[in-house]
PDB file of C-alpha atoms in Angstrom:
ATOM      1  CA  MET A   1      35.798-131.488 -29.352  1.00 82.00           C
ATOM      2  CA  GLU A   2      33.823-132.445 -26.267  1.00 86.00           C
ATOM      3  CA  GLU A   3      36.931-133.908 -24.637  1.00 91.00           C
ATOM      4  CA  HIS A   4      38.943-130.723 -25.214  1.00 92.00           C
ATOM      5  CA  MET A   5      36.124-128.648 -23.760  1.00 92.00           C
ATOM      6  CA  GLU A   6      35.938-130.797 -20.624  1.00 93.00           C
ATOM      7  CA  ARG A   7      39.696-130.467 -20.077  1.00 93.00           C
ATOM      8  CA  PHE A   8      39.464-126.711 -20.565  1.00 93.00           C
ATOM      9  CA  ILE A   9      36.605-126.428 -18.059  1.00 93.00           C
ATOM     10  CA  HIS A  10      38.546-128.522 -15.549  1.00 92.00           C
ATOM     11  CA  TYR A  11      41.604-126.304 -16.043  1.00 91.00           C
ATOM     12  CA  MET A  12      39.606-123.104 -15.507  1.00 91.00           C
ATOM     13  CA  GLU A  13      38.087-124.555 -12.330  1.00 87.00           C
ATOM     14  CA  SER A  14      41.208-126.048 -10.794  1.00 86.00           C
ATOM     15  CA  GLU A  15      43.909-123.647 -11.989  1.00 84.00           C
ATOM     16  CA  ARG A  16      42.086-120.352 -12.525  1.00 83.00           C
ATOM     17  CA  ASN A  17      39.472-120.756  -9.767  1.00 81.00           C
ATOM     18  CA  VAL A  18      36.642-119.400 -11.907  1.00 83.00           C
ATOM     19  CA  SER A  19      33.223-119.200 -10.289  1.00 81.00           C
ATOM     20  CA  TYR A  20      30.498-121.766 -10.865  1.00 82.00           C
ATOM     21  CA  ASN A  21      28.507-119.299 -12.979  1.00 82.00           C
ATOM     22  CA  THR A  22      31.538-118.514 -15.147  1.00 87.00           C
ATOM     23  CA  LYS A  23      32.166-122.217 -15.642  1.00 89.00           C
ATOM     24  CA  ILE A  24      28.560-122.749 -16.728  1.00 91.00           C
ATOM     25  CA  SER A  25      28.830-119.829 -19.171  1.00 89.00           C
ATOM     26  CA  TYR A  26      31.977-121.277 -20.766  1.00 92.00           C
ATOM     27  CA  GLU A  27      30.372-124.692 -21.036  1.00 93.00           C
ATOM     28  CA  ARG A  28      27.141-123.368 -22.542  1.00 93.00           C
ATOM     29  CA  ASP A  29      28.919-121.128 -25.061  1.00 93.00           C
ATOM     30  CA  LEU A  30      31.345-123.815 -26.201  1.00 94.00           C
ATOM     31  CA  LYS A  31      28.680-126.503 -26.532  1.00 94.00           C
ATOM     32  CA  LYS A  32      26.641-124.171 -28.717  1.00 92.00           C
ATOM     33  CA  THR A  33      29.709-123.394 -30.842  1.00 93.00           C
ATOM     34  CA  PHE A  34      30.731-127.019 -31.302  1.00 92.00           C
ATOM     35  CA  SER A  35      27.174-128.048 -32.145  1.00 93.00           C
ATOM     36  CA  TYR A  36      27.149-125.444 -34.916  1.00 92.00           C
ATOM     37  CA  PHE A  37      30.435-126.700 -36.368  1.00 91.00           C
ATOM     38  CA  GLU A  38      29.457-130.365 -36.170  1.00 91.00           C
ATOM     39  CA  GLN A  39      26.312-129.560 -38.130  1.00 91.00           C
ATOM     40  CA  SER A  40      28.571-127.818 -40.647  1.00 88.00           C
ATOM     41  CA  GLY A  41      30.731-130.935 -41.037  1.00 91.00           C
ATOM     42  CA  ILE A  42      33.622-129.799 -38.822  1.00 90.00           C
ATOM     43  CA  SER A  43      34.402-132.368 -36.135  1.00 87.00           C
ATOM     44  CA  ARG A  44      37.947-131.474 -35.037  1.00 90.00           C
ATOM     45  CA  ILE A  45      39.260-128.391 -33.239  1.00 90.00           C
ATOM     46  CA  GLU A  46      42.246-128.226 -35.596  1.00 91.00           C
ATOM     47  CA  GLU A  47      39.902-127.716 -38.557  1.00 91.00           C
ATOM     48  CA  ILE A  48      38.303-124.544 -37.182  1.00 93.00           C
ATOM     49  CA  THR A  49      39.575-121.377 -38.854  1.00 93.00           C
ATOM     50  CA  GLY A  50      39.071-117.703 -38.202  1.00 91.00           C
ATOM     51  CA  THR A  51      36.712-117.577 -41.180  1.00 91.00           C
ATOM     52  CA  ASP A  52      34.644-120.380 -39.656  1.00 91.00           C
ATOM     53  CA  LEU A  53      34.390-118.481 -36.391  1.00 92.00           C
ATOM     54  CA  ASN A  54      33.357-115.310 -38.187  1.00 90.00           C
ATOM     55  CA  SER A  55      30.611-117.291 -39.919  1.00 90.00           C
ATOM     56  CA  TYR A  56      29.452-118.591 -36.556  1.00 92.00           C
ATOM     57  CA  ILE A  57      29.301-115.083 -35.064  1.00 91.00           C
ATOM     58  CA  LEU A  58      27.372-113.900 -38.118  1.00 88.00           C
ATOM     59  CA  ALA A  59      24.925-116.776 -37.582  1.00 89.00           C
ATOM     60  CA  LEU A  60      24.369-115.627 -33.996  1.00 89.00           C
ATOM     61  CA  GLU A  61      23.707-112.085 -35.198  1.00 87.00           C
ATOM     62  CA  THR A  62      21.271-113.370 -37.831  1.00 85.00           C
ATOM     63  CA  LYS A  63      19.373-115.301 -35.172  1.00 87.00           C
ATOM     64  CA  GLY A  64      18.932-112.093 -33.197  1.00 84.00           C
ATOM     65  CA  PHE A  65      21.240-112.739 -30.250  1.00 84.00           C
ATOM     66  CA  SER A  66      22.063-109.589 -28.287  1.00 81.00           C
ATOM     67  CA  THR A  67      25.448-107.894 -28.619  1.00 82.00           C
ATOM     68  CA  ALA A  68      26.126-108.704 -24.959  1.00 79.00           C
ATOM     69  CA  THR A  69      25.518-112.426 -25.578  1.00 86.00           C
ATOM     70  CA  ILE A  70      27.692-112.407 -28.696  1.00 89.00           C
ATOM     71  CA  SER A  71      30.471-110.575 -26.844  1.00 88.00           C
ATOM     72  CA  ARG A  72      30.344-113.169 -24.085  1.00 89.00           C
ATOM     73  CA  ASN A  73      30.529-115.990 -26.663  1.00 91.00           C
ATOM     74  CA  ILE A  74      33.581-114.393 -28.256  1.00 93.00           C
ATOM     75  CA  ALA A  75      35.225-114.010 -24.840  1.00 91.00           C
ATOM     76  CA  SER A  76      34.590-117.710 -24.112  1.00 93.00           C
ATOM     77  CA  LEU A  77      36.045-118.733 -27.474  1.00 94.00           C
ATOM     78  CA  LYS A  78      39.133-116.577 -26.965  1.00 94.00           C
ATOM     79  CA  LYS A  79      39.756-118.161 -23.561  1.00 94.00           C
ATOM     80  CA  PHE A  80      39.309-121.661 -24.972  1.00 94.00           C
ATOM     81  CA  PHE A  81      41.549-121.248 -28.017  1.00 94.00           C
ATOM     82  CA  ASP A  82      44.215-119.458 -25.987  1.00 94.00           C
ATOM     83  CA  TYR A  83      44.218-122.514 -23.717  1.00 93.00           C
ATOM     84  CA  MET A  84      44.490-124.830 -26.748  1.00 94.00           C
ATOM     85  CA  VAL A  85      47.521-122.930 -28.068  1.00 94.00           C
ATOM     86  CA  LYS A  86      49.230-123.024 -24.681  1.00 93.00           C
ATOM     87  CA  GLN A  87      48.551-126.765 -24.474  1.00 91.00           C
ATOM     88  CA  ARG A  88      50.086-127.092 -27.967  1.00 91.00           C
ATOM     89  CA  LYS A  89      46.955-128.703 -29.336  1.00 91.00           C
ATOM     90  CA  ILE A  90      46.831-126.124 -32.132  1.00 92.00           C
ATOM     91  CA  LYS A  91      49.545-123.897 -33.609  1.00 90.00           C
ATOM     92  CA  GLU A  92      47.642-120.658 -34.114  1.00 91.00           C
ATOM     93  CA  ASP A  93      44.736-119.005 -32.368  1.00 93.00           C
ATOM     94  CA  PRO A  94      41.877-118.561 -34.890  1.00 93.00           C
ATOM     95  CA  THR A  95      40.078-116.088 -32.620  1.00 93.00           C
ATOM     96  CA  LYS A  96      42.683-113.370 -33.224  1.00 90.00           C
ATOM     97  CA  ILE A  97      40.614-111.931 -36.056  1.00 86.00           C
ATOM     98  CA  LEU A  98      37.420-111.830 -33.998  1.00 86.00           C
ATOM     99  CA  LYS A  99      36.245-108.484 -32.710  1.00 80.00           C
ATOM    100  CA  ALA A 100      33.500-108.165 -30.160  1.00 71.00           C
ATOM    101  CA  PRO A 101      30.535-106.057 -31.291  1.00 71.00           C
ATOM    102  CA  LYS A 102      30.227-102.677 -29.664  1.00 64.00           C
ATOM    103  CA  VAL A 103      27.921-102.924 -26.692  1.00 56.00           C
ATOM    104  CA  GLU A 104      25.927 -99.871 -25.763  1.00 54.00           C
ATOM    105  CA  ARG A 105      27.171 -98.982 -22.317  1.00 52.00           C
ATOM    106  CA  LYS A 106      24.667 -98.209 -19.628  1.00 55.00           C
ATOM    107  CA  ALA A 107      25.463 -96.683 -16.289  1.00 52.00           C
ATOM    108  CA  PRO A 108      25.490 -99.526 -13.741  1.00 55.00           C
ATOM    109  CA  ASN A 109      22.367 -99.859 -11.655  1.00 75.00           C
ATOM    110  CA  ILE A 110      23.574 -98.923  -8.205  1.00 81.00           C
ATOM    111  CA  LEU A 111      22.298 -97.100  -5.165  1.00 84.00           C
ATOM    112  CA  SER A 112      23.446 -93.578  -4.449  1.00 84.00           C
ATOM    113  CA  GLN A 113      25.231 -93.069  -1.139  1.00 84.00           C
ATOM    114  CA  GLU A 114      22.113 -91.254   0.101  1.00 86.00           C
ATOM    115  CA  GLU A 115      19.939 -94.260  -0.819  1.00 86.00           C
ATOM    116  CA  VAL A 116      22.374 -96.597   0.918  1.00 87.00           C
ATOM    117  CA  GLU A 117      22.151 -94.500   4.067  1.00 87.00           C
ATOM    118  CA  LEU A 118      18.348 -94.641   3.933  1.00 85.00           C
ATOM    119  CA  LEU A 119      18.513 -98.410   3.476  1.00 86.00           C
ATOM    120  CA  LEU A 120      20.880 -98.820   6.425  1.00 88.00           C
ATOM    121  CA  GLN A 121      18.569 -96.782   8.642  1.00 87.00           C
ATOM    122  CA  ARG A 122      15.379 -98.540   7.508  1.00 86.00           C
ATOM    123  CA  PRO A 123      15.352-101.507   9.958  1.00 86.00           C
ATOM    124  CA  LYS A 124      13.874-100.063  13.179  1.00 84.00           C
ATOM    125  CA  ILE A 125      15.839-102.483  15.434  1.00 85.00           C
ATOM    126  CA  ASP A 126      12.842-103.005  17.732  1.00 88.00           C
ATOM    127  CA  THR A 127      12.410-106.728  17.036  1.00 94.00           C
ATOM    128  CA  ALA A 128      14.711-109.732  16.715  1.00 95.00           C
ATOM    129  CA  LYS A 129      14.055-109.797  12.964  1.00 94.00           C
ATOM    130  CA  SER A 130      14.834-106.095  12.478  1.00 93.00           C
ATOM    131  CA  LEU A 131      18.028-106.437  14.531  1.00 95.00           C
ATOM    132  CA  ARG A 132      19.071-109.267  12.227  1.00 95.00           C
ATOM    133  CA  ASP A 133      18.147-107.301   9.101  1.00 94.00           C
ATOM    134  CA  LYS A 134      20.072-104.256  10.305  1.00 94.00           C
ATOM    135  CA  ALA A 135      23.195-106.338  10.942  1.00 95.00           C
ATOM    136  CA  MET A 136      22.933-108.073   7.562  1.00 94.00           C
ATOM    137  CA  VAL A 137      22.473-104.902   5.525  1.00 93.00           C
ATOM    138  CA  GLU A 138      25.282-103.088   7.358  1.00 94.00           C
ATOM    139  CA  LEU A 139      27.648-106.029   6.888  1.00 94.00           C
ATOM    140  CA  LEU A 140      26.667-106.532   3.253  1.00 92.00           C
ATOM    141  CA  TYR A 141      27.377-102.946   2.267  1.00 92.00           C
ATOM    142  CA  GLU A 142      30.630-102.539   4.195  1.00 92.00           C
ATOM    143  CA  THR A 143      32.156-105.826   3.029  1.00 92.00           C
ATOM    144  CA  GLY A 144      30.674-106.186  -0.468  1.00 89.00           C
ATOM    145  CA  MET A 145      30.293-109.928   0.012  1.00 89.00           C
ATOM    146  CA  ARG A 146      27.945-112.044  -2.079  1.00 87.00           C
ATOM    147  CA  SER A 147      24.484-112.880  -0.736  1.00 88.00           C
ATOM    148  CA  SER A 148      25.365-116.598  -0.882  1.00 88.00           C
ATOM    149  CA  GLU A 149      28.394-115.885   1.321  1.00 90.00           C
ATOM    150  CA  MET A 150      26.325-113.751   3.690  1.00 91.00           C
ATOM    151  CA  ILE A 151      23.719-116.432   4.413  1.00 92.00           C
ATOM    152  CA  SER A 152      26.455-119.066   4.866  1.00 92.00           C
ATOM    153  CA  LEU A 153      28.309-117.154   7.591  1.00 94.00           C
ATOM    154  CA  LYS A 154      28.867-118.810  10.954  1.00 95.00           C
ATOM    155  CA  VAL A 155      29.219-117.222  14.357  1.00 96.00           C
ATOM    156  CA  SER A 156      32.677-118.793  14.509  1.00 95.00           C
ATOM    157  CA  ASN A 157      33.654-116.807  11.371  1.00 95.00           C
ATOM    158  CA  LEU A 158      33.206-113.585  13.318  1.00 95.00           C
ATOM    159  CA  ASN A 159      35.771-111.670  15.361  1.00 96.00           C
ATOM    160  CA  LEU A 160      34.035-108.648  16.864  1.00 94.00           C
ATOM    161  CA  GLU A 161      36.970-107.676  19.041  1.00 93.00           C
ATOM    162  CA  LEU A 162      39.357-107.215  16.113  1.00 95.00           C
ATOM    163  CA  GLY A 163      36.630-106.252  13.649  1.00 94.00           C
ATOM    164  CA  TYR A 164      36.812-108.822  10.864  1.00 94.00           C
ATOM    165  CA  ILE A 165      34.895-111.749   9.446  1.00 94.00           C
ATOM    166  CA  ILE A 166      36.191-114.837   7.661  1.00 93.00           C
ATOM    167  CA  CYS A 167      34.276-115.358   4.443  1.00 88.00           C
ATOM    168  CA  GLU A 168      34.394-118.908   3.111  1.00 81.00           C
ATOM    169  CA  ASN A 169      33.185-120.343  -0.174  1.00 71.00           C
ATOM    170  CA  GLU A 170      33.997-123.366  -2.315  1.00 62.00           C
ATOM    171  CA  ARG A 171      36.896-121.577  -4.023  1.00 65.00           C
ATOM    172  CA  GLN A 172      38.655-119.566  -1.342  1.00 73.00           C
ATOM    173  CA  GLU A 173      38.700-118.120   2.143  1.00 83.00           C
ATOM    174  CA  ARG A 174      39.255-114.430   2.777  1.00 87.00           C
ATOM    175  CA  VAL A 175      39.366-112.140   5.785  1.00 92.00           C
ATOM    176  CA  ILE A 176      37.291-108.970   5.446  1.00 92.00           C
ATOM    177  CA  PRO A 177      37.630-106.120   7.965  1.00 93.00           C
ATOM    178  CA  PHE A 178      34.724-103.979   9.110  1.00 94.00           C
ATOM    179  CA  GLY A 179      34.300-100.838  11.190  1.00 93.00           C
ATOM    180  CA  LYS A 180      32.554 -99.633  14.318  1.00 95.00           C
ATOM    181  CA  ARG A 181      29.131 -99.301  12.725  1.00 94.00           C
ATOM    182  CA  VAL A 182      28.992-102.927  11.599  1.00 95.00           C
ATOM    183  CA  LYS A 183      30.464-104.090  14.882  1.00 96.00           C
ATOM    184  CA  GLU A 184      27.702-102.352  16.842  1.00 96.00           C
ATOM    185  CA  ALA A 185      24.921-103.678  14.590  1.00 95.00           C
ATOM    186  CA  VAL A 186      26.158-107.280  14.664  1.00 96.00           C
ATOM    187  CA  ASN A 187      26.848-107.168  18.397  1.00 96.00           C
ATOM    188  CA  LEU A 188      23.331-105.864  19.086  1.00 96.00           C
ATOM    189  CA  TYR A 189      21.852-108.652  16.975  1.00 96.00           C
ATOM    190  CA  LEU A 190      23.888-111.302  18.800  1.00 96.00           C
ATOM    191  CA  GLU A 191      22.960-109.937  22.219  1.00 94.00           C
ATOM    192  CA  ARG A 192      19.270-109.211  21.686  1.00 92.00           C
ATOM    193  CA  GLY A 193      18.056-110.791  18.460  1.00 93.00           C
ATOM    194  CA  ARG A 194      19.627-114.095  17.488  1.00 95.00           C
ATOM    195  CA  SER A 195      18.693-116.050  20.627  1.00 92.00           C
ATOM    196  CA  SER A 196      15.016-115.147  20.105  1.00 93.00           C
ATOM    197  CA  LEU A 197      15.075-116.592  16.590  1.00 94.00           C
ATOM    198  CA  LEU A 198      16.945-119.789  17.466  1.00 93.00           C
ATOM    199  CA  LYS A 199      14.960-122.967  18.071  1.00 90.00           C
ATOM    200  CA  GLU A 200      18.021-125.039  18.890  1.00 90.00           C
ATOM    201  CA  GLU A 201      21.682-124.141  19.262  1.00 91.00           C
ATOM    202  CA  ASN A 202      23.699-123.925  16.027  1.00 94.00           C
ATOM    203  CA  ASP A 203      26.577-121.930  14.526  1.00 95.00           C
ATOM    204  CA  ILE A 204      24.606-120.130  11.796  1.00 95.00           C
ATOM    205  CA  LEU A 205      25.130-116.382  12.142  1.00 96.00           C
ATOM    206  CA  PHE A 206      21.983-115.099  10.448  1.00 95.00           C
ATOM    207  CA  VAL A 207      18.964-117.332  11.038  1.00 95.00           C
ATOM    208  CA  ASN A 208      15.392-117.093   9.781  1.00 94.00           C
ATOM    209  CA  ARG A 209      12.292-117.126  11.989  1.00 91.00           C
ATOM    210  CA  ASN A 210      12.494-120.930  12.153  1.00 92.00           C
ATOM    211  CA  GLY A 211      16.030-120.783  13.474  1.00 92.00           C
ATOM    212  CA  ASN A 212      17.513-122.176  10.254  1.00 93.00           C
ATOM    213  CA  GLN A 213      19.894-120.791   7.655  1.00 93.00           C
ATOM    214  CA  MET A 214      18.302-118.139   5.473  1.00 90.00           C
ATOM    215  CA  THR A 215      17.913-118.673   1.747  1.00 90.00           C
ATOM    216  CA  ARG A 216      19.045-116.234  -0.927  1.00 87.00           C
ATOM    217  CA  GLN A 217      15.401-115.790  -1.894  1.00 89.00           C
ATOM    218  CA  GLY A 218      14.557-114.945   1.707  1.00 91.00           C
ATOM    219  CA  PHE A 219      17.306-112.344   1.858  1.00 90.00           C
ATOM    220  CA  TRP A 220      16.187-110.902  -1.482  1.00 88.00           C
ATOM    221  CA  LYS A 221      12.635-110.517  -0.116  1.00 90.00           C
ATOM    222  CA  ILE A 222      13.998-108.601   2.873  1.00 89.00           C
ATOM    223  CA  MET A 223      15.769-106.168   0.545  1.00 87.00           C
ATOM    224  CA  LYS A 224      12.628-105.809  -1.563  1.00 86.00           C
ATOM    225  CA  GLN A 225      10.561-105.069   1.535  1.00 88.00           C
ATOM    226  CA  TYR A 226      12.855-102.260   2.694  1.00 86.00           C
ATOM    227  CA  ALA A 227      13.044-100.790  -0.810  1.00 83.00           C
ATOM    228  CA  LYS A 228       9.255-100.577  -0.832  1.00 84.00           C
ATOM    229  CA  GLN A 229       9.269 -98.849   2.549  1.00 86.00           C
ATOM    230  CA  MET A 230      11.797 -96.344   1.192  1.00 81.00           C
ATOM    231  CA  GLY A 231       9.481 -95.566  -1.708  1.00 80.00           C
ATOM    232  CA  ILE A 232      11.966 -96.805  -4.308  1.00 75.00           C
ATOM    233  CA  GLN A 233      10.154 -98.191  -7.340  1.00 71.00           C
ATOM    234  CA  ARG A 234      13.108-100.034  -8.870  1.00 75.00           C
ATOM    235  CA  GLU A 235      14.176-103.383  -7.559  1.00 78.00           C
ATOM    236  CA  ILE A 236      16.902-103.445  -4.906  1.00 82.00           C
ATOM    237  CA  THR A 237      18.872-106.683  -4.718  1.00 84.00           C
ATOM    238  CA  PRO A 238      21.826-107.867  -2.612  1.00 86.00           C
ATOM    239  CA  TYR A 239      23.912-107.804  -5.799  1.00 83.00           C
ATOM    240  CA  MET A 240      23.051-104.138  -6.311  1.00 86.00           C
ATOM    241  CA  VAL A 241      24.326-103.404  -2.796  1.00 88.00           C
ATOM    242  CA  ARG A 242      27.542-105.324  -3.580  1.00 86.00           C
ATOM    243  CA  HIS A 243      27.955-103.341  -6.792  1.00 84.00           C
ATOM    244  CA  SER A 244      27.246-100.101  -4.915  1.00 88.00           C
ATOM    245  CA  PHE A 245      29.944-100.980  -2.377  1.00 88.00           C
ATOM    246  CA  ALA A 246      32.493-101.411  -5.189  1.00 84.00           C
ATOM    247  CA  ILE A 247      31.670 -98.142  -6.945  1.00 82.00           C
ATOM    248  CA  HIS A 248      31.504 -96.144  -3.699  1.00 87.00           C
ATOM    249  CA  PHE A 249      34.794 -97.714  -2.580  1.00 84.00           C
ATOM    250  CA  LEU A 250      36.451 -96.394  -5.742  1.00 80.00           C
ATOM    251  CA  GLN A 251      34.780 -93.004  -5.418  1.00 82.00           C
ATOM    252  CA  LYS A 252      36.321 -92.633  -1.984  1.00 83.00           C
ATOM    253  CA  GLY A 253      39.779 -93.342  -3.398  1.00 81.00           C
ATOM    254  CA  GLY A 254      39.935 -97.002  -2.398  1.00 79.00           C
ATOM    255  CA  ASP A 255      42.788 -99.194  -3.628  1.00 77.00           C
ATOM    256  CA  LEU A 256      41.916-101.475  -6.557  1.00 75.00           C
ATOM    257  CA  GLN A 257      43.795-104.481  -5.163  1.00 78.00           C
ATOM    258  CA  LYS A 258      42.041-104.154  -1.807  1.00 81.00           C
ATOM    259  CA  MET A 259      38.689-103.978  -3.562  1.00 78.00           C
ATOM    260  CA  LYS A 260      39.547-107.106  -5.561  1.00 78.00           C
ATOM    261  CA  GLU A 261      40.434-108.943  -2.346  1.00 80.00           C
ATOM    262  CA  ARG A 262      37.288-107.821  -0.535  1.00 81.00           C
ATOM    263  CA  LEU A 263      35.023-108.836  -3.390  1.00 81.00           C
ATOM    264  CA  GLY A 264      36.780-112.182  -3.741  1.00 79.00           C
ATOM    265  CA  HIS A 265      37.496-111.805  -7.455  1.00 74.00           C
ATOM    266  CA  SER A 266      39.820-114.538  -8.700  1.00 64.00           C
ATOM    267  CA  ASP A 267      39.934-112.976 -12.170  1.00 58.00           C
ATOM    268  CA  SER A 268      41.152-109.396 -12.607  1.00 59.00           C
ATOM    269  CA  TYR A 269      38.875-109.061 -15.639  1.00 58.00           C
ATOM    270  CA  ILE A 270      35.814-108.876 -13.380  1.00 60.00           C
ATOM    271  CA  THR A 271      37.377-106.175 -11.222  1.00 63.00           C
ATOM    272  CA  GLU A 272      38.260-104.213 -14.347  1.00 64.00           C
ATOM    273  CA  GLN A 273      34.575-104.109 -15.265  1.00 64.00           C
ATOM    274  CA  TYR A 274      33.916-102.175 -12.061  1.00 60.00           C
ATOM    275  CA  ILE A 275      36.621 -99.714 -13.073  1.00 62.00           C
ATOM    276  CA  LYS A 276      34.995 -99.262 -16.481  1.00 63.00           C
ATOM    277  CA  SER A 277      31.616 -98.795 -14.826  1.00 58.00           C
ATOM    278  CA  PHE A 278      33.126 -96.255 -12.451  1.00 54.00           C
ATOM    279  CA  MET A 279      34.744 -94.320 -15.294  1.00 53.00           C
ATOM    280  CA  TYR A 280      31.614 -94.441 -17.446  1.00 53.00           C
ATOM    281  CA  GLY A 281      28.892 -93.922 -14.890  1.00 54.00           C
ATOM    282  CA  LYS A 282      27.595 -90.554 -13.803  1.00 45.00           C
ATOM    283  CA  PHE A 283      26.959 -91.055 -10.129  1.00 46.00           C
TER     284      PHE A 283
END
């Protein structure tokens, strides 16, 4: 079973371009499933039936796993067995009888457009650090990029004249446009802030006070600091800003395909979750 799982994981990485976190989730869920079956005397994929899978899900429920965790496990199993059928390793998909438990939906934790505006205005732009922070927050909200992508940006990725930035990660490269407001904030940072933070010349766009690439934790602390200044008790994270971008983009009548491209979603399923959040949430 381990060999089949490894081939499945490789397929999802190379052919479906799933993210690292998604890959880890698949691997963790499948290892847990196979361990359960091996302890039950089932050592081959072909031996697993729908009844066996139902028993496994019941075992998870008995152990007190959350409905969200169980739903994710079922989703992982469905992906795996669908792959096995397509590879002709098994004739029928035993997960067809599985139904995910109903998960209580909660409105997504996002910032209102008023809160976003307060956040964007919070950096006072009177120091090199605040100029950098202003540029980062403006760019983050308008592009919806991940914090890991933000801190990895290079000056050479930027085209201020045409108003776009090239966002690179291990899976893909995408071009994300931005408007006048971001252009002004980034340009001001480059002209008056970045050189003061640099210790030696490099191509990193957003540098810390030591002139090196920022960490995700460092960026998170910046967001936390501004949230505190705004008087917001709940935690504000870069991911929340990314999520806010997506919901606000839809609220303004944005095109779903364009949103998918901007966010860098390789799987339409993830984008669909934003749609469900948008339809469910009361913003």
